[in-house]
Amino acid sequence: MIPYFILILAYVLDLIFGDPYSFPHPVKFIGNMITRLEKLFFATSINKLLSGLITFLIVVVTTYCATFLLIHFSYSLNSYLGIAVEILLTYTVLSAKCLEVEAVKVQRELRAKNLENSRKSLSYIVGRDTKELDFEQIIKAVIETVAENTVDGVISPIFYLCLGSVPLAMAFKAISTLDSMIGYRNEKYEEFGKVSARADDVANFIPARLSVIFFSISAFLLRLDYKNAFLICMRDRKNHLSPNCAYSESLTAGALGIQLGGSHYYGGRLVEKQKIGDNLRKADVDDITKTVNMLRIVTFLCISVVCTINILIFSY
């Protein structure tokens, strides 16, 4: 388990700095490794499912081992250096501030009524085609990606920090990066990315269900409709191609009283999806602020729970 003071300091760093574009983030190295392995295997005649499995194993095992060895080596030189490295690496697995910043960028363009810039800013944080989206569709897309990534970028990393400290959390980031880069259901990646996509589903399985607790509490604290959030989640939690994504999206849709989901175009191809939530009203730009506030509170709650568990365990 991650020491509570390391987690708190990493959380503060994320609140202050987020993910600076010039920062040598570990995910960039993981992404480069995936790209090189993809090029290598696509240039061969090896079965795509097998090569995808090998890619997955190389990336995840290398990430875990490199993180473990770096921390161990740092502590062997100096305990303070080891603590500093552990704090820095823990900071890089948290994505709350980055997610907030990207959502606010789109919101800013929406408030300025600049449809083209809104679509462009949105395209950096979603996988769907954005060129034909109207203002309300853009708002809903932002809400969906913040809700989904609150699990993927906050709850899951903190869960694995609690379960196996920094190396396991970094291995999770590797799985998440693999899924975001090659875990697509299309002609190119259907076989090659299948293992990575399924592994991501497994890795987020428990955190997605823990989101019911954290999102419901955050909705209550924000005076949103927390009862409806829970009810919509119980009803629509399976209304997604992913076994996990509909949990956080349905909780958010219920808390806000709007409808999310539905079919969208990805790479020019229509992907049929069920709708999530009830269409009680139109989504407006202020709903992005409410969703970001839920992200903030969920992050704080997760950090608080892990720190409390940590203190209780090590106080005996």
Coordinates of C-alpha atoms in Angstrom, one line a residue:
M1 CA 0.0 0.0 0.0
I2 CA 1.2 3.5 -0.8
P3 CA 2.2 5.5 2.3
Y4 CA -0.5 8.2 3.0
F5 CA 1.9 11.1 3.0
I6 CA 3.2 10.2 -0.5
L7 CA -0.3 10.0 -1.8
I8 CA -1.2 13.3 -0.3
L9 CA 1.8 15.1 -1.7
A10 CA 1.3 13.5 -5.1
Y11 CA -2.3 14.7 -5.0
V12 CA -1.2 18.3 -4.2
L13 CA 1.2 18.2 -7.1
D14 CA -1.6 17.1 -9.4
L15 CA -3.9 19.9 -8.1
I16 CA -1.1 22.4 -8.8
F17 CA 0.5 21.3 -12.0
G18 CA -1.7 18.7 -13.7
D19 CA 0.1 17.2 -16.6
P20 CA 2.4 19.9 -18.2
Y21 CA 2.8 19.2 -21.9
S22 CA 6.6 19.5 -21.7
F23 CA 6.9 17.1 -18.8
P24 CA 8.5 13.7 -19.6
H25 CA 5.4 11.8 -18.5
P26 CA 5.8 8.0 -18.1
V27 CA 2.7 7.5 -20.4
K28 CA 4.7 9.1 -23.2
F29 CA 7.4 6.4 -22.8
I30 CA 4.7 3.7 -22.6
G31 CA 3.1 5.1 -25.7
N32 CA 6.4 5.1 -27.6
M33 CA 7.0 1.5 -26.6
I34 CA 3.5 0.5 -27.9
T35 CA 4.0 2.3 -31.2
R36 CA 7.4 0.6 -31.8
L37 CA 6.0 -2.8 -31.0
E38 CA 3.0 -2.2 -33.2
K39 CA 5.2 -1.3 -36.1
L40 CA 7.4 -4.3 -35.5
F41 CA 4.6 -6.8 -35.4
F42 CA 2.6 -5.3 -38.2
A43 CA 5.7 -5.7 -40.4
T44 CA 5.7 -9.5 -39.7
S45 CA 3.3 -12.3 -40.6
I46 CA 2.8 -13.3 -36.9
N47 CA -0.8 -13.9 -36.0
K48 CA -2.3 -10.6 -34.9
L49 CA -4.0 -12.0 -31.7
L50 CA -0.7 -13.6 -30.6
S51 CA 1.4 -10.5 -31.5
G52 CA -1.2 -8.4 -29.5
L53 CA -0.7 -10.7 -26.5
I54 CA 3.0 -10.4 -26.7
T55 CA 2.8 -6.6 -27.0
F56 CA 0.6 -6.5 -24.0
L57 CA 2.9 -8.6 -21.9
I58 CA 6.0 -6.7 -22.9
V59 CA 4.5 -3.3 -22.2
V60 CA 2.9 -4.2 -18.9
V61 CA 5.7 -6.3 -17.5
T62 CA 8.4 -3.8 -18.6
T63 CA 6.4 -0.9 -17.0
Y64 CA 6.0 -2.7 -13.7
C65 CA 9.6 -3.9 -13.5
A66 CA 11.1 -0.5 -14.6
T67 CA 9.0 1.3 -12.0
F68 CA 9.9 -1.2 -9.2
L69 CA 13.6 -1.1 -10.1
L70 CA 13.7 2.7 -10.3
I71 CA 12.1 3.1 -6.9
H72 CA 14.3 0.4 -5.3
F73 CA 17.4 2.0 -6.9
S74 CA 16.5 5.5 -5.7
Y75 CA 16.0 4.2 -2.1
S76 CA 19.3 2.4 -2.2
L77 CA 21.1 5.7 -3.0
N78 CA 19.2 7.9 -0.5
S79 CA 15.9 7.5 1.4
Y80 CA 14.9 11.0 0.7
L81 CA 15.6 10.5 -3.0
G82 CA 13.5 7.4 -2.9
I83 CA 10.6 9.2 -1.4
A84 CA 10.9 12.0 -3.9
V85 CA 10.9 9.5 -6.8
E86 CA 7.9 7.7 -5.4
I87 CA 6.0 11.0 -4.9
L88 CA 6.8 12.0 -8.5
L89 CA 5.7 8.7 -10.0
T90 CA 2.5 8.6 -7.9
Y91 CA 1.8 12.1 -9.2
T92 CA 2.0 10.9 -12.8
V93 CA -0.6 8.2 -12.4
L94 CA -3.3 10.7 -11.2
S95 CA -5.2 12.5 -14.0
A96 CA -7.8 14.6 -12.2
K97 CA -6.4 18.1 -12.9
C98 CA -5.5 17.2 -16.5
L99 CA -9.1 16.0 -17.1
E100 CA -10.5 19.1 -15.5
V101 CA -8.3 21.4 -17.6
E102 CA -9.3 19.8 -20.9
A103 CA -13.0 19.8 -20.1
V104 CA -12.8 23.5 -19.2
K105 CA -11.1 24.3 -22.5
V106 CA -14.1 23.0 -24.4
Q107 CA -16.4 24.7 -22.0
R108 CA -14.7 28.0 -22.6
E109 CA -15.2 27.7 -26.4
L110 CA -18.8 26.7 -25.8
R111 CA -19.5 29.8 -23.7
A112 CA -17.9 31.9 -26.5
K113 CA -20.4 30.2 -28.9
N114 CA -17.5 29.1 -31.1
L115 CA -18.7 25.8 -32.5
E116 CA -15.7 25.0 -34.6
N117 CA -13.2 25.6 -31.8
S118 CA -15.4 23.6 -29.4
R119 CA -15.4 20.7 -31.8
K120 CA -11.6 21.0 -32.2
S121 CA -10.9 21.1 -28.5
L122 CA -13.3 18.2 -27.9
S123 CA -11.5 16.1 -30.5
Y124 CA -8.4 16.0 -28.3
I125 CA -10.2 14.2 -25.4
V126 CA -12.7 11.9 -27.2
G127 CA -12.5 9.1 -29.7
R128 CA -15.7 9.9 -31.6
D129 CA -15.9 12.1 -34.7
T130 CA -16.6 15.7 -33.7
K131 CA -17.0 17.6 -37.0
E132 CA -20.8 17.3 -37.1
L133 CA -21.6 17.7 -33.5
D134 CA -23.9 20.5 -32.3
F135 CA -23.5 22.5 -29.1
E136 CA -25.6 20.1 -26.9
Q137 CA -23.9 17.0 -28.3
I138 CA -20.5 18.6 -27.5
I139 CA -21.6 19.3 -23.9
K140 CA -22.8 15.7 -23.5
A141 CA -19.5 14.4 -25.0
V142 CA -17.5 16.4 -22.4
I143 CA -19.7 15.1 -19.6
E144 CA -19.4 11.5 -20.8
T145 CA -15.6 11.6 -21.1
V146 CA -15.2 13.3 -17.7
A147 CA -17.5 10.8 -16.0
E148 CA -15.8 7.8 -17.7
N149 CA -12.3 9.0 -17.1
T150 CA -13.0 9.8 -13.4
V151 CA -12.9 6.0 -13.1
D152 CA -10.0 5.4 -15.5
G153 CA -7.9 8.3 -14.5
V154 CA -8.7 8.7 -10.8
I155 CA -10.5 5.8 -9.0
S156 CA -8.6 3.0 -10.7
P157 CA -5.1 4.4 -10.2
I158 CA -5.8 5.1 -6.6
F159 CA -7.3 1.6 -6.2
Y160 CA -4.1 0.1 -7.5
L161 CA -1.9 2.4 -5.4
C162 CA -3.8 1.1 -2.4
L163 CA -3.6 -2.5 -3.6
G164 CA 0.0 -2.7 -4.8
S165 CA 1.6 0.7 -4.5
V166 CA 3.3 2.6 -7.4
P167 CA 4.5 -0.3 -9.6
L168 CA 1.0 -1.8 -9.8
A169 CA -0.6 1.6 -10.4
M170 CA 1.9 2.3 -13.2
A171 CA 1.2 -1.2 -14.7
F172 CA -2.5 -0.2 -14.7
K173 CA -1.6 3.0 -16.6
A174 CA 0.2 0.8 -19.2
I175 CA -3.0 -1.3 -19.6
S176 CA -5.1 1.9 -19.9
T177 CA -2.7 3.3 -22.5
L178 CA -2.7 0.1 -24.5
D179 CA -6.5 0.2 -24.6
S180 CA -6.6 3.8 -25.7
M181 CA -4.0 3.2 -28.5
I182 CA -4.9 -0.2 -29.8
G183 CA -8.0 -1.4 -28.1
Y184 CA -10.4 -0.5 -30.9
R185 CA -13.0 -2.7 -32.6
N186 CA -12.1 -2.0 -36.2
E187 CA -10.4 -3.9 -39.0
K188 CA -6.9 -2.8 -38.0
Y189 CA -7.0 -3.5 -34.3
E190 CA -9.8 -6.0 -33.8
E191 CA -7.4 -8.9 -33.2
F192 CA -4.2 -7.1 -32.3
G193 CA -5.8 -5.0 -29.6
K194 CA -8.3 -7.6 -28.3
V195 CA -6.1 -8.7 -25.3
S196 CA -5.4 -5.1 -24.3
A197 CA -9.1 -4.1 -24.5
R198 CA -10.2 -7.1 -22.4
A199 CA -7.5 -6.5 -19.9
D200 CA -8.6 -2.9 -19.5
D201 CA -12.2 -4.1 -18.9
V202 CA -10.9 -6.5 -16.1
A203 CA -8.6 -3.8 -14.6
N204 CA -11.5 -1.3 -14.3
F205 CA -14.1 -3.8 -13.2
I206 CA -13.9 -3.2 -9.4
P207 CA -13.2 0.5 -9.6
A208 CA -16.2 1.1 -11.9
R209 CA -18.4 -0.5 -9.3
L210 CA -16.8 1.4 -6.5
S211 CA -17.8 4.5 -8.4
V212 CA -21.4 4.0 -7.4
I213 CA -20.4 4.9 -3.8
F214 CA -18.1 7.8 -4.6
F215 CA -20.3 9.4 -7.3
S216 CA -23.5 9.0 -5.1
I217 CA -21.7 10.7 -2.2
S218 CA -20.4 13.5 -4.4
A219 CA -23.8 14.1 -5.9
F220 CA -25.2 14.3 -2.4
L221 CA -22.5 16.8 -1.3
L222 CA -23.1 18.9 -4.4
R223 CA -26.9 18.9 -3.8
L224 CA -27.5 17.1 -7.0
D225 CA -30.1 14.3 -7.4
Y226 CA -28.1 11.6 -5.7
K227 CA -31.1 9.3 -5.4
N228 CA -31.8 9.4 -9.1
A229 CA -28.1 8.9 -9.8
F230 CA -28.2 5.6 -7.9
L231 CA -31.6 4.5 -9.5
I232 CA -30.4 5.4 -13.1
C233 CA -27.2 3.5 -12.5
M234 CA -29.0 0.4 -11.3
R235 CA -31.2 0.6 -14.4
D236 CA -28.7 1.6 -17.1
R237 CA -25.4 0.3 -15.9
K238 CA -25.3 -2.2 -18.7
N239 CA -26.3 0.2 -21.5
H240 CA -22.8 0.4 -23.0
L241 CA -20.5 -1.7 -25.2
S242 CA -18.0 -1.6 -22.2
P243 CA -18.9 -3.6 -19.1
N244 CA -17.7 -0.6 -17.0
C245 CA -18.3 2.8 -18.7
A246 CA -22.0 2.9 -18.1
Y247 CA -21.6 3.0 -14.3
S248 CA -20.1 6.4 -14.0
E249 CA -22.0 7.8 -17.0
S250 CA -25.4 6.6 -15.7
L251 CA -24.5 8.0 -12.2
T252 CA -23.7 11.4 -13.8
A253 CA -26.7 11.4 -16.1
G254 CA -29.0 10.6 -13.1
A255 CA -27.5 13.2 -10.9
L256 CA -27.9 15.9 -13.6
G257 CA -31.2 14.7 -14.9
I258 CA -30.1 14.5 -18.5
Q259 CA -29.7 11.7 -21.1
L260 CA -26.3 10.6 -22.3
G261 CA -25.1 7.8 -24.6
G262 CA -26.6 7.0 -27.9
S263 CA -25.0 6.2 -31.3
H264 CA -21.9 8.1 -32.5
Y265 CA -19.5 8.0 -35.4
Y266 CA -16.0 6.7 -34.9
G267 CA -13.6 7.0 -37.8
G268 CA -16.5 7.5 -40.1
R269 CA -18.3 4.4 -38.9
L270 CA -21.6 4.5 -37.0
V271 CA -21.3 2.7 -33.7
E272 CA -24.7 1.8 -32.2
K273 CA -25.0 2.5 -28.5
Q274 CA -27.9 2.5 -26.1
K275 CA -29.0 5.7 -24.3
I276 CA -28.3 6.3 -20.6
G277 CA -30.5 8.3 -18.3
D278 CA -33.8 10.1 -18.8
N279 CA -34.2 13.1 -21.1
L280 CA -35.7 15.3 -18.4
R281 CA -34.1 18.4 -19.8
K282 CA -31.5 19.6 -22.3
A283 CA -27.9 19.5 -21.2
D284 CA -26.4 23.0 -20.8
V285 CA -22.8 24.3 -20.5
D286 CA -23.1 24.6 -16.7
D287 CA -23.5 20.8 -16.5
I288 CA -19.8 20.6 -17.4
T289 CA -19.0 22.5 -14.2
K290 CA -21.2 20.2 -12.2
T291 CA -19.5 17.2 -13.7
V292 CA -16.0 18.6 -13.0
N293 CA -17.1 19.3 -9.4
M294 CA -18.1 15.7 -9.1
L295 CA -14.7 14.7 -10.4
R296 CA -13.0 16.9 -7.7
I297 CA -15.0 15.5 -4.9
V298 CA -14.7 11.9 -6.0
T299 CA -10.9 12.4 -6.2
F300 CA -10.8 13.9 -2.7
L301 CA -13.0 11.1 -1.3
C302 CA -10.8 8.4 -2.8
I303 CA -7.6 10.0 -1.5
S304 CA -9.2 10.4 2.0
V305 CA -10.4 6.7 2.1
V306 CA -7.0 5.3 1.1
C307 CA -5.2 7.6 3.6
T308 CA -7.6 6.6 6.4
I309 CA -7.1 2.9 5.7
N310 CA -3.3 3.4 5.6
I311 CA -3.3 5.2 8.9
L312 CA -5.5 2.6 10.6
I313 CA -3.4 -0.3 9.3
F314 CA 0.0 1.2 10.2
S315 CA -1.2 2.6 13.6
Y316 CA -1.3 -1.0 15.0

